Coordinates of C-alpha atoms and ligand atoms in Angstrom, one line a residue:
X1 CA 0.0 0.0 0.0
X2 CA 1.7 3.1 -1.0
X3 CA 1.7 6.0 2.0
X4 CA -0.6 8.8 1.8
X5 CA 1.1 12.5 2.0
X6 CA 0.3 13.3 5.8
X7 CA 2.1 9.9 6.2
X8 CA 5.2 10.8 4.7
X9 CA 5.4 14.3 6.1
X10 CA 4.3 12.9 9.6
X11 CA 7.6 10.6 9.0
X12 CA 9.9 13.5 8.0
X13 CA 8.8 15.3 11.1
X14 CA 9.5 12.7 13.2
X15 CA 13.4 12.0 11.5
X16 CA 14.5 15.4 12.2
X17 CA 17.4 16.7 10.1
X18 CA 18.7 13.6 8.8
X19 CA 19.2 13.7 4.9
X20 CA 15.7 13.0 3.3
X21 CA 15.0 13.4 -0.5
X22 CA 11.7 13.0 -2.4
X23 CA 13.0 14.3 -5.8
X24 CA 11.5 11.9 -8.5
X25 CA 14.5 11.6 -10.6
X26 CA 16.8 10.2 -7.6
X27 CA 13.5 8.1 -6.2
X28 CA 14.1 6.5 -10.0
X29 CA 17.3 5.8 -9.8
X30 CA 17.2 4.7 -6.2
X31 CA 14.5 2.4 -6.8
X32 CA 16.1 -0.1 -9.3
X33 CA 19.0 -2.3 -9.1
X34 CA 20.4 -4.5 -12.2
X35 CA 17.0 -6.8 -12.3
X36 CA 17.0 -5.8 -16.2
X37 CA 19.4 -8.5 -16.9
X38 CA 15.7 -10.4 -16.9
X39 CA 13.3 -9.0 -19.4
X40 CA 11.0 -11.3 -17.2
X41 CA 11.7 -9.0 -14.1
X42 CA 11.7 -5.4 -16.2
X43 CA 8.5 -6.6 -17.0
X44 CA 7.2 -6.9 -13.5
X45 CA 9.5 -4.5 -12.0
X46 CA 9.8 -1.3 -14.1
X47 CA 7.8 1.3 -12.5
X48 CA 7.8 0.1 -8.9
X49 CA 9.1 3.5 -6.4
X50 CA 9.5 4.4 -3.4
X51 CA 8.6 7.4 -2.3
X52 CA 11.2 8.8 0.1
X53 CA 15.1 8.1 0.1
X54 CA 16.6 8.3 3.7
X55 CA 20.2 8.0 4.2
X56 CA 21.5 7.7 7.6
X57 CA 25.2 8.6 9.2
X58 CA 24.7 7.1 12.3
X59 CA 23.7 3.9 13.9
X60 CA 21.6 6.4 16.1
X61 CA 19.9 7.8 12.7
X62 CA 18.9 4.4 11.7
X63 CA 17.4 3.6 14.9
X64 CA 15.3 7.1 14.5
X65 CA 14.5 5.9 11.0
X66 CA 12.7 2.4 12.0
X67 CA 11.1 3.8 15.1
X68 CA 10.0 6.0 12.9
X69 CA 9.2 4.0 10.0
X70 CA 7.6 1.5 12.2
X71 CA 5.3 4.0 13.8
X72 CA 3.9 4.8 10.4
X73 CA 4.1 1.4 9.0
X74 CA 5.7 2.5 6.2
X75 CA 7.8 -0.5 4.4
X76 CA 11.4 -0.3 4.2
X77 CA 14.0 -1.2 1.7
X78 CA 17.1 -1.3 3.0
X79 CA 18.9 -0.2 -0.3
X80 CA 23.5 -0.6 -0.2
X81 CA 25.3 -0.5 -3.5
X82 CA 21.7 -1.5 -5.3
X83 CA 23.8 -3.8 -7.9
X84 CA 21.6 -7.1 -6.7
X85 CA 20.8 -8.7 -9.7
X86 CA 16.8 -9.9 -8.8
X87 CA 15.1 -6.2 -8.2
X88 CA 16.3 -7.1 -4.3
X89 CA 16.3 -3.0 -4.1
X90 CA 13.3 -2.9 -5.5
X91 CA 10.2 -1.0 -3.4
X92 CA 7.2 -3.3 -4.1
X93 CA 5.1 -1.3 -1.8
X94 CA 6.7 2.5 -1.8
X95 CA 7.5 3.7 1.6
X96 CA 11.2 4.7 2.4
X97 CA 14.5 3.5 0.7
X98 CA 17.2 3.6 3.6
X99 CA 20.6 4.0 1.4
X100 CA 23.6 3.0 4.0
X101 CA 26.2 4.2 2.0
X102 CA 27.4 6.7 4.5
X103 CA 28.0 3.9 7.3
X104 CA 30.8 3.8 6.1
X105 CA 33.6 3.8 8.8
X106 CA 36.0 0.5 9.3
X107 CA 36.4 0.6 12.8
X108 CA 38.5 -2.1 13.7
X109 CA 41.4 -5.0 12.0
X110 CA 42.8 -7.4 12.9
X111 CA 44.6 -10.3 12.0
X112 CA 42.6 -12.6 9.9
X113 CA 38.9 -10.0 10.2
X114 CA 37.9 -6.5 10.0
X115 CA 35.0 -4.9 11.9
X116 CA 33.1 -2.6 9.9
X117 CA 29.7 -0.4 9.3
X118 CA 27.2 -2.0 6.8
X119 CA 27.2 0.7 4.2
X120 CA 31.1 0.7 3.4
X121 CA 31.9 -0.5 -0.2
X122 CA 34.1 -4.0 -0.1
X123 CA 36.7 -1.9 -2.1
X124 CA 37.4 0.4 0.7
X125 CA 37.6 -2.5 3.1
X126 CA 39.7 -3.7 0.8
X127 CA 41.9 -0.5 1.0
X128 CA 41.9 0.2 4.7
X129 CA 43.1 -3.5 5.2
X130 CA 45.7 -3.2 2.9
X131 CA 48.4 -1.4 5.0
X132 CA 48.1 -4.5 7.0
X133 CA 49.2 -6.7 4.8
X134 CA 45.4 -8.3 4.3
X135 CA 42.9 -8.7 1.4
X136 CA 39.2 -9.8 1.7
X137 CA 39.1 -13.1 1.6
X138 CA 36.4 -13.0 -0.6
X139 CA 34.2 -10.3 -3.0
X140 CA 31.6 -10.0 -6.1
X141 CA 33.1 -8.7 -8.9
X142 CA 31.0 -5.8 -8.1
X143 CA 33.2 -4.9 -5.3
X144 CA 34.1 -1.3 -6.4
X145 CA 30.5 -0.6 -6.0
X146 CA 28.9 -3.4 -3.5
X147 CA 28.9 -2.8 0.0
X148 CA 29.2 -5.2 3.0
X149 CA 26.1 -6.0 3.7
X150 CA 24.6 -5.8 0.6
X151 CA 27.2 -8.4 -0.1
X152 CA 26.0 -10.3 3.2
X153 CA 22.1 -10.1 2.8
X154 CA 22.2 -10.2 -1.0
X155 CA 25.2 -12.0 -2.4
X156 CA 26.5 -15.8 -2.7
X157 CA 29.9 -15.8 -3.7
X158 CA 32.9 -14.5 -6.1
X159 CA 36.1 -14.5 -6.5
X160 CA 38.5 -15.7 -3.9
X161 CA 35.0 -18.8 -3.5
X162 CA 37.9 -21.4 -5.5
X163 CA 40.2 -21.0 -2.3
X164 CA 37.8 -19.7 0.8
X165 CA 34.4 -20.9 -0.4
X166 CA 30.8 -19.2 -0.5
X167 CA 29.6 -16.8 1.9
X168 CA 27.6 -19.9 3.3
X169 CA 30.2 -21.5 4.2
X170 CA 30.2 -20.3 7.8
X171 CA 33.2 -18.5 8.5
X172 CA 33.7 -15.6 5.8
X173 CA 31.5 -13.5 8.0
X174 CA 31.0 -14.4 11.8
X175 CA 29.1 -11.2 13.2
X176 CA 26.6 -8.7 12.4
X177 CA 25.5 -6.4 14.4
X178 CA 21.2 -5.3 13.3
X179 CA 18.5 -2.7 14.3
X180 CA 15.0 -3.7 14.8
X181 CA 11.9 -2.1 12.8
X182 CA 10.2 -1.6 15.9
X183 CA 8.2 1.5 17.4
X184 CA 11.2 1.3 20.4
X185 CA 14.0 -0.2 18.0
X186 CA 16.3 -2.8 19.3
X187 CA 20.5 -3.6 18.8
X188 CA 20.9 -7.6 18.2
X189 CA 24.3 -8.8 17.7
X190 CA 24.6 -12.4 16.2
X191 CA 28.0 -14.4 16.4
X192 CA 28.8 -17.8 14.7
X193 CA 26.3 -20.0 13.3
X194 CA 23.1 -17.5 14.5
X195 CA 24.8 -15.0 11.4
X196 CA 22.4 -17.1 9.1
X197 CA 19.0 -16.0 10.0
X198 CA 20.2 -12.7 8.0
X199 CA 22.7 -14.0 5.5
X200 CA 20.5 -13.8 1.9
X201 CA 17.7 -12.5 3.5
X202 CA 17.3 -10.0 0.9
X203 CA 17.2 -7.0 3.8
X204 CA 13.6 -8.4 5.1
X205 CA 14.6 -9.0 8.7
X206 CA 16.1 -6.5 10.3
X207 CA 18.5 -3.7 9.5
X208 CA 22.5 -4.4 9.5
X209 CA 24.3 -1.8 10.5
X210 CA 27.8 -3.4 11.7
X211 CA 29.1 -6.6 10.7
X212 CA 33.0 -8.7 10.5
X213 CA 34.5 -10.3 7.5
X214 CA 37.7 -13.1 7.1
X215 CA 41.0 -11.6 6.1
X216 CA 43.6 -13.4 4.2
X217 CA 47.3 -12.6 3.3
X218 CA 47.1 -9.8 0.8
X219 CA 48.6 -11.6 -2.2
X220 CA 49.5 -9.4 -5.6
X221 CA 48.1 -11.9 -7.8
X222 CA 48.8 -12.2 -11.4
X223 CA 45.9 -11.6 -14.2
X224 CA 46.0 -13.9 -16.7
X225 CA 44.1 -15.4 -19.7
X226 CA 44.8 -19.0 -20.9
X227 CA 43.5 -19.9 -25.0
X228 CA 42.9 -23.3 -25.6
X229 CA 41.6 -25.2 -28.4
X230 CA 37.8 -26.4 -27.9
X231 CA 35.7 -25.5 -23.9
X232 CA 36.1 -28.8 -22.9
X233 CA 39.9 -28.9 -23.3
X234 CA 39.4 -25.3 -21.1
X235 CA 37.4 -26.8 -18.8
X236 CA 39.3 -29.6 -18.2
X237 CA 42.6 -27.7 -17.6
X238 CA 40.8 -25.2 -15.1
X239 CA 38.9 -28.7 -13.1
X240 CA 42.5 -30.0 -12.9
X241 CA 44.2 -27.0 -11.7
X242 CA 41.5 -26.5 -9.2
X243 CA 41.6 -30.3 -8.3
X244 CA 45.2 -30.4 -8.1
X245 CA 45.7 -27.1 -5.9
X246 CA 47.2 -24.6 -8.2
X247 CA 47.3 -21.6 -5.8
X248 CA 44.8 -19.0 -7.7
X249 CA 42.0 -16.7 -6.6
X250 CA 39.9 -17.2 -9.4
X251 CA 38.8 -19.5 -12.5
X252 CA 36.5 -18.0 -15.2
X253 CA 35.8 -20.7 -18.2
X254 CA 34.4 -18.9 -21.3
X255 CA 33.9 -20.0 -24.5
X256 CA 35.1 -18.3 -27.9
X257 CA 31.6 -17.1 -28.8
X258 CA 32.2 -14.4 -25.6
X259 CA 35.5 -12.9 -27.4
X260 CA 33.6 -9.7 -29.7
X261 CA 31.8 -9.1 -26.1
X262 CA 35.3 -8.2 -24.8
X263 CA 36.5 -5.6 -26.8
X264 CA 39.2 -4.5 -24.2
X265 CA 40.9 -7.8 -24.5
X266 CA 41.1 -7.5 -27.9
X267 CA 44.3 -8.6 -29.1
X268 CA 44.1 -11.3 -26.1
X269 CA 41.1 -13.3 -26.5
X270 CA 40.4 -14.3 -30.1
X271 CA 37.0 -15.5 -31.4
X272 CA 38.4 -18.8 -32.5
X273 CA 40.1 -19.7 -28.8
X274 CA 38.1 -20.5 -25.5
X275 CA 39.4 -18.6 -22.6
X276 CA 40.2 -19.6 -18.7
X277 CA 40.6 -16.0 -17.1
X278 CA 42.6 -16.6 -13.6
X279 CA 44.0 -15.0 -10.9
X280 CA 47.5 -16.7 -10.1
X281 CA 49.9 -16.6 -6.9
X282 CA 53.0 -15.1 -8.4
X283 CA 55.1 -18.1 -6.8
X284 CA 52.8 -20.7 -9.0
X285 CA 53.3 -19.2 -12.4
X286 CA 55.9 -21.7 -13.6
X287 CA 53.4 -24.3 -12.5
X288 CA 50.3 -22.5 -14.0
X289 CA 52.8 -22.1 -17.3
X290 CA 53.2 -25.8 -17.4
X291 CA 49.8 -26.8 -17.3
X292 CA 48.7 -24.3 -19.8
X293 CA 51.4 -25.8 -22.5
X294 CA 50.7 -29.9 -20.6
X295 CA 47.0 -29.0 -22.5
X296 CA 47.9 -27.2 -25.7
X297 CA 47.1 -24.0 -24.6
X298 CA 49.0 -20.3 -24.6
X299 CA 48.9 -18.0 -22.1
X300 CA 48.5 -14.6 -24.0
X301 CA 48.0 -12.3 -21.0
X302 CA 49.4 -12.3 -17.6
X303 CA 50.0 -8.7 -15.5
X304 CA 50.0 -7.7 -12.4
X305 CA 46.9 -5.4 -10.9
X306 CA 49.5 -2.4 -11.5
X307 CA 50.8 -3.3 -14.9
X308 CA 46.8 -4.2 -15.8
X309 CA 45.7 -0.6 -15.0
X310 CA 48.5 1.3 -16.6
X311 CA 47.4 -0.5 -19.7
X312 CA 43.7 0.4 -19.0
X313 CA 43.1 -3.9 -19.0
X314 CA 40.2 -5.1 -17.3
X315 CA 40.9 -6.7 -13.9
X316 CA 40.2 -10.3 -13.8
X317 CA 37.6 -10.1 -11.4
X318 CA 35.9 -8.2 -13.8
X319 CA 35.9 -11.3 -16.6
X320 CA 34.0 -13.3 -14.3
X321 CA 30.8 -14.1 -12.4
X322 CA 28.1 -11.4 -13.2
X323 CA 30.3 -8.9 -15.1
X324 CA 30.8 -11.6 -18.0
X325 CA 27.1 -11.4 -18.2
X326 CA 27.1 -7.6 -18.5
X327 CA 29.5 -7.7 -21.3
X328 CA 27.6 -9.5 -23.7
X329 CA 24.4 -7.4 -22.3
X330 CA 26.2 -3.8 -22.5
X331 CA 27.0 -5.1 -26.6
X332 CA 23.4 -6.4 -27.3
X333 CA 21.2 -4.8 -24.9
X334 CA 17.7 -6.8 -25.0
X335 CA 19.2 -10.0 -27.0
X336 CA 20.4 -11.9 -23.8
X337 CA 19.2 -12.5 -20.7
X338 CA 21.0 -15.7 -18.1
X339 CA 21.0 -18.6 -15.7
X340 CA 22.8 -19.3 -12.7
X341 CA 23.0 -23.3 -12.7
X342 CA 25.1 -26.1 -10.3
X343 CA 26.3 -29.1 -12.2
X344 CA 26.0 -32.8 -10.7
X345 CA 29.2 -34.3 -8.8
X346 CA 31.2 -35.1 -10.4
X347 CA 31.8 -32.9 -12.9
X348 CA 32.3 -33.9 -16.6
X349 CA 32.6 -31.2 -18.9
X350 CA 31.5 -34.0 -22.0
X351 CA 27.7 -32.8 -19.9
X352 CA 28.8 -29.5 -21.2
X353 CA 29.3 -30.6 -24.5
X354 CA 26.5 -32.2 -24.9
X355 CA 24.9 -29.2 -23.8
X356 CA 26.3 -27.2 -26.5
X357 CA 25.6 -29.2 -29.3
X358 CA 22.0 -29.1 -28.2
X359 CA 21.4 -25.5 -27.9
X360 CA 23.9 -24.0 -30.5
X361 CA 23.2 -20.5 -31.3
X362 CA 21.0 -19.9 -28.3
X363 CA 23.4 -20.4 -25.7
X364 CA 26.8 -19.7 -25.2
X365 CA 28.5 -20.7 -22.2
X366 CA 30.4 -19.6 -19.3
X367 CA 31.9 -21.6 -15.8
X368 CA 33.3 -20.3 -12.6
X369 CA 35.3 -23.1 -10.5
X370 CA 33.9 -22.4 -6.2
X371 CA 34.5 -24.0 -3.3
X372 CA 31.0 -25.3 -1.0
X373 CA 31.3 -26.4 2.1
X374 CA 35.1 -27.2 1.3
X375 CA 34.3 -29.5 -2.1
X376 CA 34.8 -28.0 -5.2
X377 CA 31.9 -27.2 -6.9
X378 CA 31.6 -25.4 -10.8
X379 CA 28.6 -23.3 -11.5
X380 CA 27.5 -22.4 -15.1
X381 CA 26.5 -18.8 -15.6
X382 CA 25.3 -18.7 -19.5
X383 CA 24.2 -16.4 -21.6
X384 CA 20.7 -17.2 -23.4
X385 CA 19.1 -15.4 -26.3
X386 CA 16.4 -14.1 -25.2
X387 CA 13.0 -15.2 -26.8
X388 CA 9.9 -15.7 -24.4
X389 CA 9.4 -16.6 -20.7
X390 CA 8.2 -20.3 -21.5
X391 CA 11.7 -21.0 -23.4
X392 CA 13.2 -20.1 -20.7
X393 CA 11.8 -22.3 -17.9
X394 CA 11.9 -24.9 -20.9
X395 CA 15.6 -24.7 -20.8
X396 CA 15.4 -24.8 -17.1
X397 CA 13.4 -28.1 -17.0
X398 CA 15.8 -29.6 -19.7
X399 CA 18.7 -29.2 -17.8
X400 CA 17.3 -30.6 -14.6
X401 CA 15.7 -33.7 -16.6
X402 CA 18.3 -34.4 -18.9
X403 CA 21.3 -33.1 -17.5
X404 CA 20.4 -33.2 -13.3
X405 CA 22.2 -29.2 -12.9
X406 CA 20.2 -27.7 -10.9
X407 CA 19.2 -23.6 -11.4
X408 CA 19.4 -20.7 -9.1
X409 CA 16.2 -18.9 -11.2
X410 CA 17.8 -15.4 -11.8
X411 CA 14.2 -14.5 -13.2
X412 CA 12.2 -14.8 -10.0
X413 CA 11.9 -11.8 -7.1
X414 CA 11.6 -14.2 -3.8
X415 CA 14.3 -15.2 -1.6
X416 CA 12.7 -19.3 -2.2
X417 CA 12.1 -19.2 -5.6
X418 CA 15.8 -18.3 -6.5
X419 CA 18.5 -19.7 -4.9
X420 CA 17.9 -21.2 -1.4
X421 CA 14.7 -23.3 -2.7
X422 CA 12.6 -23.6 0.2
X423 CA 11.3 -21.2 3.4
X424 CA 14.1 -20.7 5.8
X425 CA 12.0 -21.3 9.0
X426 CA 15.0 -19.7 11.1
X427 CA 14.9 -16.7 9.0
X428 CA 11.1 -16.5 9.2
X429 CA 11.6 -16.5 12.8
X430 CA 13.9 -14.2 13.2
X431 CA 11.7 -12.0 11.2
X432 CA 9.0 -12.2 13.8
X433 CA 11.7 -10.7 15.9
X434 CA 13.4 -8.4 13.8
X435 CA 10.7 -6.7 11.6
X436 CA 7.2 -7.9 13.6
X437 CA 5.3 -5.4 11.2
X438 CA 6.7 -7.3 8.3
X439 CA 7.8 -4.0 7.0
X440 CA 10.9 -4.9 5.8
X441 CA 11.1 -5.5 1.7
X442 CA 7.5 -6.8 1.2
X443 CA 7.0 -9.3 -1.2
X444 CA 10.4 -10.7 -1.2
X445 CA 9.8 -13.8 1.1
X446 CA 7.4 -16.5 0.6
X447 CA 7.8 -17.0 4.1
X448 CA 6.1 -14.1 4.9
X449 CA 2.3 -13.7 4.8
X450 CA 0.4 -10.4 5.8
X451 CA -1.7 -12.3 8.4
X452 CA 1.6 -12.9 10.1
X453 CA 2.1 -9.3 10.8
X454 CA 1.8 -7.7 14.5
X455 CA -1.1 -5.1 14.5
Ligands
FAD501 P1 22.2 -4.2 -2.8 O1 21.9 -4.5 -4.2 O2 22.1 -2.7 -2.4 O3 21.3 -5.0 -1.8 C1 21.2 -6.4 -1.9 C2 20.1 -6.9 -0.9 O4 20.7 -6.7 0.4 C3 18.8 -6.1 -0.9 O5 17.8 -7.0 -0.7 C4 18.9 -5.1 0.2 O6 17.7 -4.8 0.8 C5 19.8 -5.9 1.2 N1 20.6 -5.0 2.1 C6 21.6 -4.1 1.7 N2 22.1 -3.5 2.7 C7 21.5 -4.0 3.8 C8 21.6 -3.8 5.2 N3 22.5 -2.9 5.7 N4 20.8 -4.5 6.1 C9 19.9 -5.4 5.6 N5 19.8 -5.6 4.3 C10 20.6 -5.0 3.4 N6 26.9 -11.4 -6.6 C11 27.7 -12.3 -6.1 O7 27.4 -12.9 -5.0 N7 28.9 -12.6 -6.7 C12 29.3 -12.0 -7.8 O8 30.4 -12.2 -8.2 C13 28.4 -11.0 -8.4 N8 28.8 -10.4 -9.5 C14 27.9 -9.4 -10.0 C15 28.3 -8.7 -11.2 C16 27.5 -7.8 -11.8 C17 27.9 -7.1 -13.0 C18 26.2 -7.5 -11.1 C19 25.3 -6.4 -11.7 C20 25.9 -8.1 -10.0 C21 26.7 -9.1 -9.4 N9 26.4 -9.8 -8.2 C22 27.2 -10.7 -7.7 C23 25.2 -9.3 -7.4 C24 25.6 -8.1 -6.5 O9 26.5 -7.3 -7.1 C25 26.2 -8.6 -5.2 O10 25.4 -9.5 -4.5 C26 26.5 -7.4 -4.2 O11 27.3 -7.9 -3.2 C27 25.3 -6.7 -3.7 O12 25.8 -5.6 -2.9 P2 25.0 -4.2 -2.9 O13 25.6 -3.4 -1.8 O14 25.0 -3.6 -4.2 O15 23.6 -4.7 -2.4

């Protein structure tokens, strides 16, 4: 229900003088994130605002801001970077956008973690840690724009998931630290295990503020791109490596199709090669040299961050995951949409084959090598043409069926019918606790019905 006037101005009173802004250009802007990947979701999603963008500097603001908030019953979406990929930022209802991106101090690091405010991007972590020797030990390859906990409540993994896993996993974040949407909000801290009633709960229980993440020797790893002669051959060599412990960060598996989507490696990435972009230790080059050449591959690019940026490369991190998406997307806007899909163990990349062959022109593919729960695990993340909504859950029924890879529906708005499958009871729970008004991102659960809500 979207808030009358008097609502919204009663709200403002009530917030005092922190920064407030109802200007419809930046309620636009604030109000999307990068669901238009899925023509599926820009169909459902285009149009939806909120109606006022708050953006506290304090803890203490964001507590005035729920009280507030949860006098009025006004929903809340709890908005960070806003570069979620499933219209998570997305205002079903109106009410208030809280933007966190000026909680933004790192307060504390120490070996191995860093203590810091919800709103900070992971590349400034990333740059306060550094004078210590440390890197995350994990990020999306949105990382110069993502912040912490938009990484925490939206976000499944990245690079650095080959060597430390997915966020998951248990130990990659082992505090957070969250304000009630309550008239008389509350301060919860959760440690350890209890971190998961929040983790991918797309902001609907409870409002992070504060929150730890691992540190791992900072390591000034090598870019590289590996060309090989036919995706399996560049599969294979990227499963071994993994298998086989070749000390990298990260794995991306694309096939030649991809090459006129990356026009800045032009020159490194032709059309008639497959690629395996990696991040290498620089003490396992020889070894990463050797099984490049052991499978008939070159290695036609390999720099370090520095020597990447004085030659305006791309990053590695920025080959992989969602950003090899966006290349293909940023050439042919509205031709390609994608799928997010786990393969069955173990892997054989004569599946993948197969899976080429039967879908030729209308999907070209891409893998990333993770870690889950400590066993390696390769996700596909392939591009389809985009043609109607009924081809694409056709696909998605073929490759369960024929193949048994499971998919992670990037074309779906609700925590369950994405990635996690089923209601999380513990988050629904917590919910109760956290957001009793069931204020927080409406719509966004199944878990979550409005007879659930306190009066
Ligand atoms: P937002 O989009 O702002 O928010 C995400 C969700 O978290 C929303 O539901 C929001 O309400 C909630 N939220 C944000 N802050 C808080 C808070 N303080 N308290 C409670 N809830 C909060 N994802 C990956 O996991 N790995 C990748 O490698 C990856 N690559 C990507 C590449 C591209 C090009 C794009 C467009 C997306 C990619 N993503 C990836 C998805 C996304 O970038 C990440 O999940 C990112 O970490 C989200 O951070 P954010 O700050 O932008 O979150």
């Amino acid at each position: 229900m979207i808030a009358t006037a008097q609502t919204l101005a009663d709200f403002r009173a009530l917030i005092g003088d922190i920064p407030c802004i109802d200007d419809s250009k930046v309620l636009e802007s604030k109000s999307k994130d990068y669901y238009w990947y899925s023509p599926i979701l820009k169909q459902q999603l285009d149009g939806r605002l909120g109606q006022l963008v708050v953006t506290p500097r304090t803890e203490a603001e964001v507590i005035t801001i729920a009280g507030a908030a949860a006098k009025h019953r006004l929903p809340v979406t709890v908005r960070g970077g806003g570069t979620g990929n499933y219209g998570q930022c997305v205002p079903m209802e109106g009410g208030i956008i809280l933007e966190t991106t000026k909680l933004d101090r790192v307060s504390e690091i120490t070996p191995g973690r860093v203590i810091c405010e919800a709103g900070c991007r992971m590349e400034r972590v990333e740059h306060a840690v550094a004078g210590t020797g440390q890197m995350l030990s994990m990020f999306p390859s949105t990382k110069r724009l993502a912040t912490m906990a938009g990484f925490v409540s939206g976000g499944s993994g990245g690079i650095g998931s080959l060597r430390n896993g997915m966020l998951r996993d248990g130990s990659n974040i082992t505090y957070v630290r969250l304000v009630t949407l309550e008239e008389a909000p509350r301060v919860i801290e959760l440690r350890g295990p209890d971190i998961m009633k929040v983790q991918h709960a797309y902001g609907t229980n409870g409002i992070i503020t504060a929150m730890d993440y691992a540190l791992v020797p900072a390591t000034d790893w090598v870019h590289t791109v590996a060309l090989f002669d036919g995706y399996d051959t560049a599969l294979r060599f990227a499963q071994k490596a993994q298998g086989e412990g070749l000390d990298a960060f990260l794995m991306t598996v694309v096939e030649g199709r991809f090459a006129p989507f990356y026009k800045r490696l032009a020159g490194y990435f032709p059309a008639d090669k497959d690629a395996v972009f990696s991040m290498i230790a620089p003490d396992a080059m020889e070894d990463f040299r050797a099984r490049v050449d052991a499978m008939g591959g070159t290695v036609s690019l390999s720099a370090s961050l520095c020597e990447i940026e004085e030659q305006n490369l791309p990053p590695a991190w920025e080959l992989g995951w969602n950003h090899t998406t966006l290349q293909a997307l940023k050439h042919e806007p509205g031709v390609w949409t994608y799928l997010q899909t786990a393969y069955p163990q173990p892997f054989d990349p004569a599946l993948v084959m197969k899976q080429i062959a039967r879908y030729g022109e209308e999907i070209y593919f891409h893998h990333e090598m993770a870690r889950m729960y400590g066993a390696v695990q390769i996700f596909a993340l392939p591009l389809v043409r985009w043609t109607s909504k009924d081809r694409i859950y056709q696909i998605i029924d073929e490759m369960k069926r024929l193949d048994g890879c499971d998919t992670y529906d990037p074309h779906t708005i609700t925590i369950e019918d994405g990635g996690m499958k089923e209601i999380d009871t513990t988050q629904i729970d917590f919910k109760r606790e956290a957001d009793p008004h069931g204020l927080m991102n409406p719509g966004k659960t199944r878990g979550w019905t409005p007879d659930m809500a306190k009066a």
